[in-house]
Coordinates of C-alpha atoms and ligand atoms in Angstrom, one line a residue:
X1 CA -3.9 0.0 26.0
X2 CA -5.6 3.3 25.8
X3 CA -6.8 3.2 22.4
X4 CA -8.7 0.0 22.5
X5 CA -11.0 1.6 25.7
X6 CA -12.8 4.2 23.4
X7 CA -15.3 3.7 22.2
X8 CA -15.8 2.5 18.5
X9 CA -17.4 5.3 16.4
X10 CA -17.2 3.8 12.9
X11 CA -17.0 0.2 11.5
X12 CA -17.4 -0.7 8.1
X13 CA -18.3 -4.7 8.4
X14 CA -17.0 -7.2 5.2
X15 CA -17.3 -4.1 2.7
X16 CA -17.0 -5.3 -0.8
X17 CA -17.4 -3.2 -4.3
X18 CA -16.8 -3.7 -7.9
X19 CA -16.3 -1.0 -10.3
X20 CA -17.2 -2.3 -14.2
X21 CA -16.7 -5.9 -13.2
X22 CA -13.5 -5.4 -11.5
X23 CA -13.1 -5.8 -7.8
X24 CA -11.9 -2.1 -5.9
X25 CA -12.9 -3.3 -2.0
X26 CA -12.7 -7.0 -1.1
X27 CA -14.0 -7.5 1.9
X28 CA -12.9 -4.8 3.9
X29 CA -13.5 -4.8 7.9
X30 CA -12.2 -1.5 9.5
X31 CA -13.3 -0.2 13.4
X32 CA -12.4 3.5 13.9
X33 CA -12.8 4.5 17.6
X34 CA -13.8 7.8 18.7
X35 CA -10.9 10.9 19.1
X36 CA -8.5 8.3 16.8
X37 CA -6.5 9.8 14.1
X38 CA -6.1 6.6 11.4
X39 CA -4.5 7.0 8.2
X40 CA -5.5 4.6 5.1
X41 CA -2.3 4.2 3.5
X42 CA -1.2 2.1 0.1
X43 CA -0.4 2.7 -3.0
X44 CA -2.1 4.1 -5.8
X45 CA -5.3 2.4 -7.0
X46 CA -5.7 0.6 -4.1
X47 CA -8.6 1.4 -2.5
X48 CA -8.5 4.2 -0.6
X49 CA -10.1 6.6 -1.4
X50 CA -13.1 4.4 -2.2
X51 CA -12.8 3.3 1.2
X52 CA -13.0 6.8 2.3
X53 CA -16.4 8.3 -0.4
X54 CA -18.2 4.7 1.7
X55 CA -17.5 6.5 5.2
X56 CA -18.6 9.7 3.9
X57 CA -21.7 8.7 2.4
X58 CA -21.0 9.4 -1.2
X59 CA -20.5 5.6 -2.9
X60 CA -23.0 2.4 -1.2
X61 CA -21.2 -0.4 -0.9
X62 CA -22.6 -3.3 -3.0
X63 CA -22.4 -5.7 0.3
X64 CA -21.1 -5.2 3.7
X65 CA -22.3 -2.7 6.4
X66 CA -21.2 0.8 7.3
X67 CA -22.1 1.1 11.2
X68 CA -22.0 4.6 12.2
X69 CA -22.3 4.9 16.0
X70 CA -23.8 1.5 16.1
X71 CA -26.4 2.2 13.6
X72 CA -26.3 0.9 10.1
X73 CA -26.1 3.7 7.9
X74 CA -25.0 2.1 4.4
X75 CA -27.6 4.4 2.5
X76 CA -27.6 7.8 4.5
X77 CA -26.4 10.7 2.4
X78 CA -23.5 12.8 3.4
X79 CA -25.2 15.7 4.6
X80 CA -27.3 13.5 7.0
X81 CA -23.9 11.7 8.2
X82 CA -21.8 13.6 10.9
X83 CA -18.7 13.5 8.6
X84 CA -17.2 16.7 7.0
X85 CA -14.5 16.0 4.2
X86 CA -11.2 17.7 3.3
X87 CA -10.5 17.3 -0.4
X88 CA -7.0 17.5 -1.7
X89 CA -8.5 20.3 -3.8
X90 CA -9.9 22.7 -1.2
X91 CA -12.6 23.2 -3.2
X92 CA -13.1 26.7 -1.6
X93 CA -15.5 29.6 -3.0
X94 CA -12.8 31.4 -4.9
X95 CA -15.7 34.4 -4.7
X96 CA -15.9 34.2 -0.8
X97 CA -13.3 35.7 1.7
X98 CA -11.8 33.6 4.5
X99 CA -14.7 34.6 6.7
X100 CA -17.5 33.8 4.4
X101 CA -16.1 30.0 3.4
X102 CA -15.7 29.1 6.8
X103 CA -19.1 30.4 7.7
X104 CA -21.0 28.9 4.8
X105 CA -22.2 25.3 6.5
X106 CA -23.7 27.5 9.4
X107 CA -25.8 30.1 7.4
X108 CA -27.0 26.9 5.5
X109 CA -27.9 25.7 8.7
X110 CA -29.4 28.9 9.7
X111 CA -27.4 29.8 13.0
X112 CA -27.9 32.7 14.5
X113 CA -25.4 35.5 13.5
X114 CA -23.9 36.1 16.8
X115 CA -23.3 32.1 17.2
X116 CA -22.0 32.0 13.4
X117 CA -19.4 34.6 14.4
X118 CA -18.2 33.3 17.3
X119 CA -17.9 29.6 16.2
X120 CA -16.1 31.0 13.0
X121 CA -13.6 33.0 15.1
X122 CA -13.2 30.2 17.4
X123 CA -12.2 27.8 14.4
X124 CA -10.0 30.5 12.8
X125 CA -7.9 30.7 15.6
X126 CA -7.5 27.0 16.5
X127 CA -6.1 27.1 12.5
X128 CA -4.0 29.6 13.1
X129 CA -5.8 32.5 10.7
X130 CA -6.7 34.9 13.4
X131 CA -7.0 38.1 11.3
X132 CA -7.6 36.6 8.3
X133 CA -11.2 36.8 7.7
X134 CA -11.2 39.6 5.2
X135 CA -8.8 38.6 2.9
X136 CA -10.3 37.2 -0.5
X137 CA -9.3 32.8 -0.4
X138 CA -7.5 33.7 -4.3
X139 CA -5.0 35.8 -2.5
X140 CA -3.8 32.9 0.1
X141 CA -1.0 30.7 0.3
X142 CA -1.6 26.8 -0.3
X143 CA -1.0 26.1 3.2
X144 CA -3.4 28.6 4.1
X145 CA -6.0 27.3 2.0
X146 CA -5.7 24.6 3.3
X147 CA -6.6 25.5 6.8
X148 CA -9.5 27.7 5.8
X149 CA -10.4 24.1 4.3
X150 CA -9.9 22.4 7.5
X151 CA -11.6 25.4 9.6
X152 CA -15.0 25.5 7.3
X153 CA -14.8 21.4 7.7
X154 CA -14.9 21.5 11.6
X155 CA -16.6 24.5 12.1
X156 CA -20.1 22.2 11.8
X157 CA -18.5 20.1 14.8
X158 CA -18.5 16.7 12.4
X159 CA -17.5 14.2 14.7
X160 CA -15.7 12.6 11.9
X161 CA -13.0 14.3 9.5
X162 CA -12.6 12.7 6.8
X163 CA -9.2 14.1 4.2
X164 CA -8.0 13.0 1.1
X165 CA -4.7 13.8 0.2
X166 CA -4.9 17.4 2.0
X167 CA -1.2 18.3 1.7
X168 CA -0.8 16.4 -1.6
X169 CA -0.8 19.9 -3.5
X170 CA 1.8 21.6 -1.0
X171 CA 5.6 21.6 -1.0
X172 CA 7.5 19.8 0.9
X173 CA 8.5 22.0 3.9
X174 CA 5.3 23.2 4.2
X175 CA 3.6 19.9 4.3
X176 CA 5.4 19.0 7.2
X177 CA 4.5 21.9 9.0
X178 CA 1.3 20.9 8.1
X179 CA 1.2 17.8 9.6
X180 CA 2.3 19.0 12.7
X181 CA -0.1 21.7 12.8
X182 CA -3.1 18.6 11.7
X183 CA -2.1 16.7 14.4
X184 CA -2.2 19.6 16.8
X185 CA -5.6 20.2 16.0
X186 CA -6.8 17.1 15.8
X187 CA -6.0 17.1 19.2
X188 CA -7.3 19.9 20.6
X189 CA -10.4 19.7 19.0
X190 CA -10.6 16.0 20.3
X191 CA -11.8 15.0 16.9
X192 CA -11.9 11.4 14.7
X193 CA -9.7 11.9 11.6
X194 CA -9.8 9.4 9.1
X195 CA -6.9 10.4 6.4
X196 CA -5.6 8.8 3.4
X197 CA -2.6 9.0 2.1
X198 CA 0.2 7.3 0.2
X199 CA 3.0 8.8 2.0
X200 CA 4.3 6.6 4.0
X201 CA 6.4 9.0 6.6
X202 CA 3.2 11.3 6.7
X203 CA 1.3 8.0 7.6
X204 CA 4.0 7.6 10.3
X205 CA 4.4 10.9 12.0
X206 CA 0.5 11.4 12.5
X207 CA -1.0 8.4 13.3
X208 CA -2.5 6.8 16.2
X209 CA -2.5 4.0 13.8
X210 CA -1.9 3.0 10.4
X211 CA -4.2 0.8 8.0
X212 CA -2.0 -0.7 5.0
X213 CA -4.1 -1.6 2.1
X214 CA -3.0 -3.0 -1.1
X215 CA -5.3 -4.2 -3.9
X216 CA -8.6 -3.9 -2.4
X217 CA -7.5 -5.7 0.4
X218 CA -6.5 -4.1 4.4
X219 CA -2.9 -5.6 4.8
X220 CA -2.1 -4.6 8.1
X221 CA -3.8 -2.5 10.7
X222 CA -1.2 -1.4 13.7
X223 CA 0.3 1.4 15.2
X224 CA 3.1 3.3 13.2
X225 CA 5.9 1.1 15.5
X226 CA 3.6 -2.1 14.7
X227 CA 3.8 -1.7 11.2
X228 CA 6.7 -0.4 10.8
X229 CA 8.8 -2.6 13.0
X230 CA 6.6 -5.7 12.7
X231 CA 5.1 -5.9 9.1
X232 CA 3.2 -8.9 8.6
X233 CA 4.7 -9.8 5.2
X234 CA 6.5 -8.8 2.6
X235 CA 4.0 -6.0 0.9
X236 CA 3.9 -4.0 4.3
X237 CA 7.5 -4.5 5.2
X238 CA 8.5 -3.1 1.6
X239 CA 5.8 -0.1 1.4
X240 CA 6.9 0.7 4.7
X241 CA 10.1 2.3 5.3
X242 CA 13.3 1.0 3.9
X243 CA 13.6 -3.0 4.2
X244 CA 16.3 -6.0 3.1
X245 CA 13.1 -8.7 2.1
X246 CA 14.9 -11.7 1.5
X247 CA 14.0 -15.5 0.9
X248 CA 15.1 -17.4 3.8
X249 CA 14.6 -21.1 5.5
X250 CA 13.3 -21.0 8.9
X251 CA 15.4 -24.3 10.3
X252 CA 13.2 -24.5 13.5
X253 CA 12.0 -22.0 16.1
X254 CA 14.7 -18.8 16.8
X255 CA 16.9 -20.6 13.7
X256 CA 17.1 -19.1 10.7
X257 CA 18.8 -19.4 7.7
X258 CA 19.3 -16.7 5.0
X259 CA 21.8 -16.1 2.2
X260 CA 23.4 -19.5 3.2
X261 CA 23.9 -18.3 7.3
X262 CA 22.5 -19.5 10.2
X263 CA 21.4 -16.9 12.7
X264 CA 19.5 -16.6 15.6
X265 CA 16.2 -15.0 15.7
X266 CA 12.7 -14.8 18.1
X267 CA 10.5 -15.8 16.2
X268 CA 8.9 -19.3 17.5
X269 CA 5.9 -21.4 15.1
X270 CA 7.0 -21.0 11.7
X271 CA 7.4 -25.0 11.8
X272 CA 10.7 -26.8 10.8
X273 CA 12.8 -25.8 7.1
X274 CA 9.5 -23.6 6.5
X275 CA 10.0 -20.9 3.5
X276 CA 9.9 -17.1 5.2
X277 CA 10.7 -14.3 4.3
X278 CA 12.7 -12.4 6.6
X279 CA 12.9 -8.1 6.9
X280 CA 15.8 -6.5 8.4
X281 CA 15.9 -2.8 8.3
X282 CA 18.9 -1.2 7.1
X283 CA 19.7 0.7 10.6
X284 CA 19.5 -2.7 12.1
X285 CA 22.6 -3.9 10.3
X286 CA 25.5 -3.4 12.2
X287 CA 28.9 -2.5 10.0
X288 CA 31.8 -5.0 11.8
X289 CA 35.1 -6.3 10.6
X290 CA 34.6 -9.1 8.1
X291 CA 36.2 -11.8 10.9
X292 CA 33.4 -10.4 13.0
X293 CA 30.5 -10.6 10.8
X294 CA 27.8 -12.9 10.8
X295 CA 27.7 -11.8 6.9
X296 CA 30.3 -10.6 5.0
X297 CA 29.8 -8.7 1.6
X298 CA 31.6 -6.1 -0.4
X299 CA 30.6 -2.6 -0.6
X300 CA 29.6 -1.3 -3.9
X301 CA 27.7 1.9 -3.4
X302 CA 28.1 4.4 -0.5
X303 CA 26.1 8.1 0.1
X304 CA 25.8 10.3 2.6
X305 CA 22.3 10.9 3.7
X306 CA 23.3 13.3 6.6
X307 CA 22.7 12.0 9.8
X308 CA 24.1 8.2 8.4
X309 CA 26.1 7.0 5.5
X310 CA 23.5 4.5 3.1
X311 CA 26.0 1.4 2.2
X312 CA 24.6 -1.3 -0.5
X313 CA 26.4 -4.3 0.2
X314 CA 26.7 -7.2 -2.1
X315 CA 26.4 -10.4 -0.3
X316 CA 27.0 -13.0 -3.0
X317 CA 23.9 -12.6 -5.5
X318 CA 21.8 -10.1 -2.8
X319 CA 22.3 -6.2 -2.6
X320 CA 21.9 -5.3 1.3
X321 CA 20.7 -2.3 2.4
X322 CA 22.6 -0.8 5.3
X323 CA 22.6 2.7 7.4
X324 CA 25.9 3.8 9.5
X325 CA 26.6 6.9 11.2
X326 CA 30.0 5.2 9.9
X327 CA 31.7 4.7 6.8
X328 CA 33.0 2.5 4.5
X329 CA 35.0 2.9 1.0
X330 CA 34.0 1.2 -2.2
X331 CA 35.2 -1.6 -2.9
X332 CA 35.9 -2.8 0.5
X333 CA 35.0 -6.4 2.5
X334 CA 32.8 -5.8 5.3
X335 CA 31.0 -7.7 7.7
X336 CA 27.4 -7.2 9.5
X337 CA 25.9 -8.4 12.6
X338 CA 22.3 -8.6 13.3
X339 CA 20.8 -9.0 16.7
X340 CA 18.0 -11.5 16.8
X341 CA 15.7 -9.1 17.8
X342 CA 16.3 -7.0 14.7
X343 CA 15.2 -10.2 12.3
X344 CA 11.7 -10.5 11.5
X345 CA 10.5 -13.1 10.3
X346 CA 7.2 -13.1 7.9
X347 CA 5.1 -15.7 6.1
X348 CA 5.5 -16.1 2.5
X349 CA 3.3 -13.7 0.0
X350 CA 3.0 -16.8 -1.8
X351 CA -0.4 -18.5 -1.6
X352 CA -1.9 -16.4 -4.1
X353 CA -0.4 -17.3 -7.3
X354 CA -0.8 -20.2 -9.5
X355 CA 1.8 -20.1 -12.8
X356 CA -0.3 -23.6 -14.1
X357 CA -2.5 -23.5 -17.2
X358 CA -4.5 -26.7 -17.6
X359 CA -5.6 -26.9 -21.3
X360 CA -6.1 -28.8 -25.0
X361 CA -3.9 -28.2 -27.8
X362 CA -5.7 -26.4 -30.6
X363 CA -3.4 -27.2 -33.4
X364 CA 0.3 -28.1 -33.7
X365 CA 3.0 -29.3 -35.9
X366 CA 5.2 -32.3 -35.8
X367 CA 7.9 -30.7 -38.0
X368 CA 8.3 -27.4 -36.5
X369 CA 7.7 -28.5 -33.3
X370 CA 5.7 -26.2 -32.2
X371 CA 1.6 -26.6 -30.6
X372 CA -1.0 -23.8 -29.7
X373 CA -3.5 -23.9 -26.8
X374 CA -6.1 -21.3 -25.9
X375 CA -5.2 -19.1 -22.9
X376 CA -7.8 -16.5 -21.4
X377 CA -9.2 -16.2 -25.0
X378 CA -6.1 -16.0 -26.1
X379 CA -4.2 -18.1 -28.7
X380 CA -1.1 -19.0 -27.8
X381 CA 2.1 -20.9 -29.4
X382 CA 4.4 -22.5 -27.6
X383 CA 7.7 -23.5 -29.5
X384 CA 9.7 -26.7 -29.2
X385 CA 7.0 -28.7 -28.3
X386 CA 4.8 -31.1 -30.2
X387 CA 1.4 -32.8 -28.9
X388 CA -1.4 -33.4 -31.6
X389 CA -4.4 -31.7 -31.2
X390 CA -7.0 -32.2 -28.4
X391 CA -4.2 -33.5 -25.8
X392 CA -5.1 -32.0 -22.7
X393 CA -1.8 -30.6 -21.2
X394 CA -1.2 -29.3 -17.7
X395 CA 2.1 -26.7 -18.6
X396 CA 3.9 -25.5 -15.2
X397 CA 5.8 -22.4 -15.7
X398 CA 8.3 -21.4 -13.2
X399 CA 8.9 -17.6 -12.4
X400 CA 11.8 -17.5 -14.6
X401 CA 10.0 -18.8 -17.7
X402 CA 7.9 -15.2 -17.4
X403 CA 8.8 -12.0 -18.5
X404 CA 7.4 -8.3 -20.1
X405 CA 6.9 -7.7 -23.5
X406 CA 8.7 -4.4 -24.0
X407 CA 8.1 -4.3 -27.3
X408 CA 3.8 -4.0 -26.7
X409 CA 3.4 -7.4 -28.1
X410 CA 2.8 -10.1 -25.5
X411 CA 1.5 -14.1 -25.2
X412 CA -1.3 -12.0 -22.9
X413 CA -1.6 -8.7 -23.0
X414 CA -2.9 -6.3 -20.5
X415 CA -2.0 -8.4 -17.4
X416 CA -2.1 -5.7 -14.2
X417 CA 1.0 -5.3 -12.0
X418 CA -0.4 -6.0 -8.7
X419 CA 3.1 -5.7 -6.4
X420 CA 6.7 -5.7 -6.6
X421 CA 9.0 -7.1 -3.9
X422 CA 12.8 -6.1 -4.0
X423 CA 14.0 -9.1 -2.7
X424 CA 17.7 -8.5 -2.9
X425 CA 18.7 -10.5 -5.8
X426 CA 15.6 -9.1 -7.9
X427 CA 12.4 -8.2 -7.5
X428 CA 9.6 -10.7 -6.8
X429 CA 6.4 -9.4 -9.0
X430 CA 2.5 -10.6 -8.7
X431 CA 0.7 -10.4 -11.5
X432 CA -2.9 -10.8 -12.3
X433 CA -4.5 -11.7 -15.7
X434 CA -8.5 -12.3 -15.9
X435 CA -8.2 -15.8 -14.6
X436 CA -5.4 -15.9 -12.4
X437 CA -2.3 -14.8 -11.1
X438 CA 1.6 -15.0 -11.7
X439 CA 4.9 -14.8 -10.1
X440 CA 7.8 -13.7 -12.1
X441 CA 11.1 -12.6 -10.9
X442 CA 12.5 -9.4 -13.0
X443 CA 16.1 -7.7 -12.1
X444 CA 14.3 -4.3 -13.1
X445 CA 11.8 -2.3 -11.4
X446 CA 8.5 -2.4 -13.2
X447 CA 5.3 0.1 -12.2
X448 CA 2.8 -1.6 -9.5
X449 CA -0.7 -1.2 -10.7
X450 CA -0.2 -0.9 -14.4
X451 CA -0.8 -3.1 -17.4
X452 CA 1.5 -4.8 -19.2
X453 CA 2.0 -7.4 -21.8
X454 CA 3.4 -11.0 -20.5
X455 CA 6.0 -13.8 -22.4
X456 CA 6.6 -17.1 -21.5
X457 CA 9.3 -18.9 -22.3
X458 CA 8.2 -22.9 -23.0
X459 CA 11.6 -24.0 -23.2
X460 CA 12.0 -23.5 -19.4
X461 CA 8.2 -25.0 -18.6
X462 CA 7.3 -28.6 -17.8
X463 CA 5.0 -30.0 -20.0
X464 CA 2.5 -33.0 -18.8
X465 CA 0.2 -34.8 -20.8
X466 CA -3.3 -35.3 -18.8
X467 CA -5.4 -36.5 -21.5
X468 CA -4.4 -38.1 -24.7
X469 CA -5.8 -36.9 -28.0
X470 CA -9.2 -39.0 -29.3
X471 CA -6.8 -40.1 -32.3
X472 CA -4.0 -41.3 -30.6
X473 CA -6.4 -43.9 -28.9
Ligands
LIG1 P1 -4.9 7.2 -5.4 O1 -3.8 7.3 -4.3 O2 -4.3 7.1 -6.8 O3 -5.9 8.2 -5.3 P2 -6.6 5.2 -4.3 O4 -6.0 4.1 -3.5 O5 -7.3 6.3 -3.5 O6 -5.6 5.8 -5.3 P3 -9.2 4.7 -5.5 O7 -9.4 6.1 -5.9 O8 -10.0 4.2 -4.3 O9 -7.7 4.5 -5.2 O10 -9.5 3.8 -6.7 C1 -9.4 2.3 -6.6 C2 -9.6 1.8 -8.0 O11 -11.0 2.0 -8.4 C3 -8.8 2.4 -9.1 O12 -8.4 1.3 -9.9 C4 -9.7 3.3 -9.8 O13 -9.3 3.4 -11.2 C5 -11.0 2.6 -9.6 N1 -12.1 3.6 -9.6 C6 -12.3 4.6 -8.7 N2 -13.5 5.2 -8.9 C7 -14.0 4.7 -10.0 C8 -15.3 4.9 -10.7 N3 -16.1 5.8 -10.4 N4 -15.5 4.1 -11.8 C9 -14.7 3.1 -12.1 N5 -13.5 2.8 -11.5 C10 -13.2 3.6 -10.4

């Protein structure tokens, strides 16, 4: 492929950070070859705009390496890097006019006049301001500002860009003029342009390729058709576009099974009855008669999105997601086809979580049947159970025995949100206290990346005895 014959201009190598404790980049490897334009994209608080202040010099990573054309530059500051930035706030001299901003980098550099003007013309044009350079930046539109921005950032030929949320201020129209008129001129000025975002169609349209981080961590790096038609689990699949995630059985290679069907698929090396989970996009289900479908569901909810009609579908105990330049009423049995192409198939998101507390009973009574262990510094009771005290116990809580505090007041409080997977029948959250992490299944949505407080319900958790209590002998 083209892109993987240029040269690589940027690599940040294992790139891990902690802010007060916590950890922002874990372990971050990234190569960012020379006239690419890559877009960091993920939700908020994940990372990237950390990632970002590393390649521009204005946060050291506490380990890893930042290579900038193959020298290790972990410690330069920004002005010695060749990196401009675009901010999301233009950060322009409100006393300057268009001329003066752009041509501010090159006086401080000390350019001769006559080169000063002709690089600041040039760059006005290729932004589309030709004329412009008297008015005052206060009397300019948003989108306008934002290309003097862009113009003053190139102007010192960087061979990176580096922009943060550039058209985050701007409406929507004009932010997708925008980023047309970004990619145009990060092509004709044959530039590297690193961008973050957390818009995922932005990420789409204007990318050679696409890195999907979550939590610290890069999910996925691909082009916008890789991730988007290929996610590599759950997270990407769901970030990415519009997605049915659902649990499903992978019976053996091209055999799945999901929502008690068996249909063919490509996928090969999953092993035999191995737990997936399985993406199908919504324009990738196929309305039929119900004799035809492969599955048949009833159709509960139907709008028209103008070029295709969006259908949910209940399918049993799932809600399917499906787009159809035809329509169907409420209320009315359909079936859908899928062709095995169309089903991808994913490992599970599931390693990471743990739902186990190994511990000793604190205190507890026999007659109200209840006992108290100590969790994360915690003290917490759990009801209709009786050990004496100093019994070690190993308690297993399955998803369901978890739930959110509404009311503020929680068995732990301030466990963070780390992602929530619609999985048809509800959504599939992680969440991550100071020692671990959970799964829980919730039927509403909750926020990713906040805190919350967290329940368990004992009377649904398996309780096993791994050390007696001294007294009992
Ligand atoms: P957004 O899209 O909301 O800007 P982001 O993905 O760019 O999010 P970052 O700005 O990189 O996220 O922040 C990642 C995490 O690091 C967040 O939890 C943030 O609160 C935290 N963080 C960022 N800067 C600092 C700082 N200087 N001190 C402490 N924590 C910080």
């Amino acid at each position: 492929m083209e892109q993987s014959a240029k040269k690589v201009i940027v690599s940040l190598k294992d790139i891990f950070l902690r802010f007060d404790g916590e950890v922002i980049l874990n372990h971050i490897n990234l190569d960012i070859r020379e006239k690419e334009f890559v877009t960091i994209l993920g939700p908020s608080g994940c990372g990237k705009t950390t990632t970002l202040r590393i390649i521009g010099g204005f946060l050291e990573p506490e380990s890893g390496d930042v290579i900038f054309d193959g020298e290790r530059i972990n410690s330069l500051p920004p002005n010695k890097r060749n990196v401009n930035t675009v901010f999301q706030k233009y950060s322009l001299f409100p006393h300057l006019n268009v001329y003066d901003n752009v041509a501010f980098g090159l006086k401080l550099k000390k350019l001769p006049k006559d080169e000063i003007r002709r690089k600041v013309k040039h760059m006005l044009a290729v932004v589309d301001l030709k004329g412009y350079e008297k008015r005052p930046v206060q009397k300019l539109s948003g989108g306008q500002q934002q290309r003097v921005a862009i113009a003053r950032a190139l102007v010192c030929d960087p061979k990176i860009i580096l922009l943060d949320e550039p058209l985050g201020a701007l409406d929507l129209q004009l932010r997708k003029d925008m980023q047309m008129e970004l990619k145009e001129i990060q092509k004709s000025t044959q530039k590297t342009f690193i961008y973050v975002t957390h818009d995922q169609e932005e990420a789409l349209t204007m990318s050679d390729r696409v890195v999907v981080m979550n939590n610290g961590v890069i999910e996925q790096i691909g082009t916008p058709e890789e991730v988007y038609n290929e996610p590599v689990n759950a997270f990407v699949a769901d970030f990415i576009g519009e997605a049915n995630i659902l649990n499903g059985t992978m019976i053996d290679d091209c055999r799945i099974r999901i929502l008690g069907k068996e249909l063919e698929c490509v996928d090969k090396g999953f092993g035999k009855n191995a737990p997936v989970d399985v993406v199908i996009r919504p324009e990738d289900m196929m309305l039929t008669t119900p004799e035809q479908g492969q599955l048949v569901g009833v159709v509960e909810k139907v709008t028209f999105k103008g070029v295709h009609y969006e259908m949910s579908v209940r399918c049993g105990k799932c809600e399917l997601l499906v787009h159809s330049t035809s329509s169907a009423k409420i209320g009315e049995t359909v079936g859908m086809r899928v062709v095995p192409f169309n089903i991808q198939i994913m490992n599970k998101l599931l390693p990471f979580y743990d739902n186990i507390i190994e511990t000793e009973v604190i205190s507890s009574s026999e007659d109200e049947n209840w006992l108290e262990f100590t969790l994360e510094k915690e003290t917490v009771r759990a009801e209709g159970h009786f050990y004496p005290a100093g019994t070690k116990l190993r308690i297993t809580l399955p998803p369901e025995a978890l739930s959110l505090a509404g009311d503020g007041d929680g068995d732990l409080q301030d466990v963070y949100i780390e992602s929530v997977v619609y999985k048809g029948e509800h959504n599939e959250i992680i969440l991550e206290s100071d020692e671990r992490k959970w799964l829980m299944l919730s039927d509403t949505d909750e926020q990713v990346a906040t805190y919350v407080p967290l329940n368990f319900d004992f009377s649904k958790a398996g309780f096993e005895v791994l050390e007696a209590a001294a007294s009992e002998g």
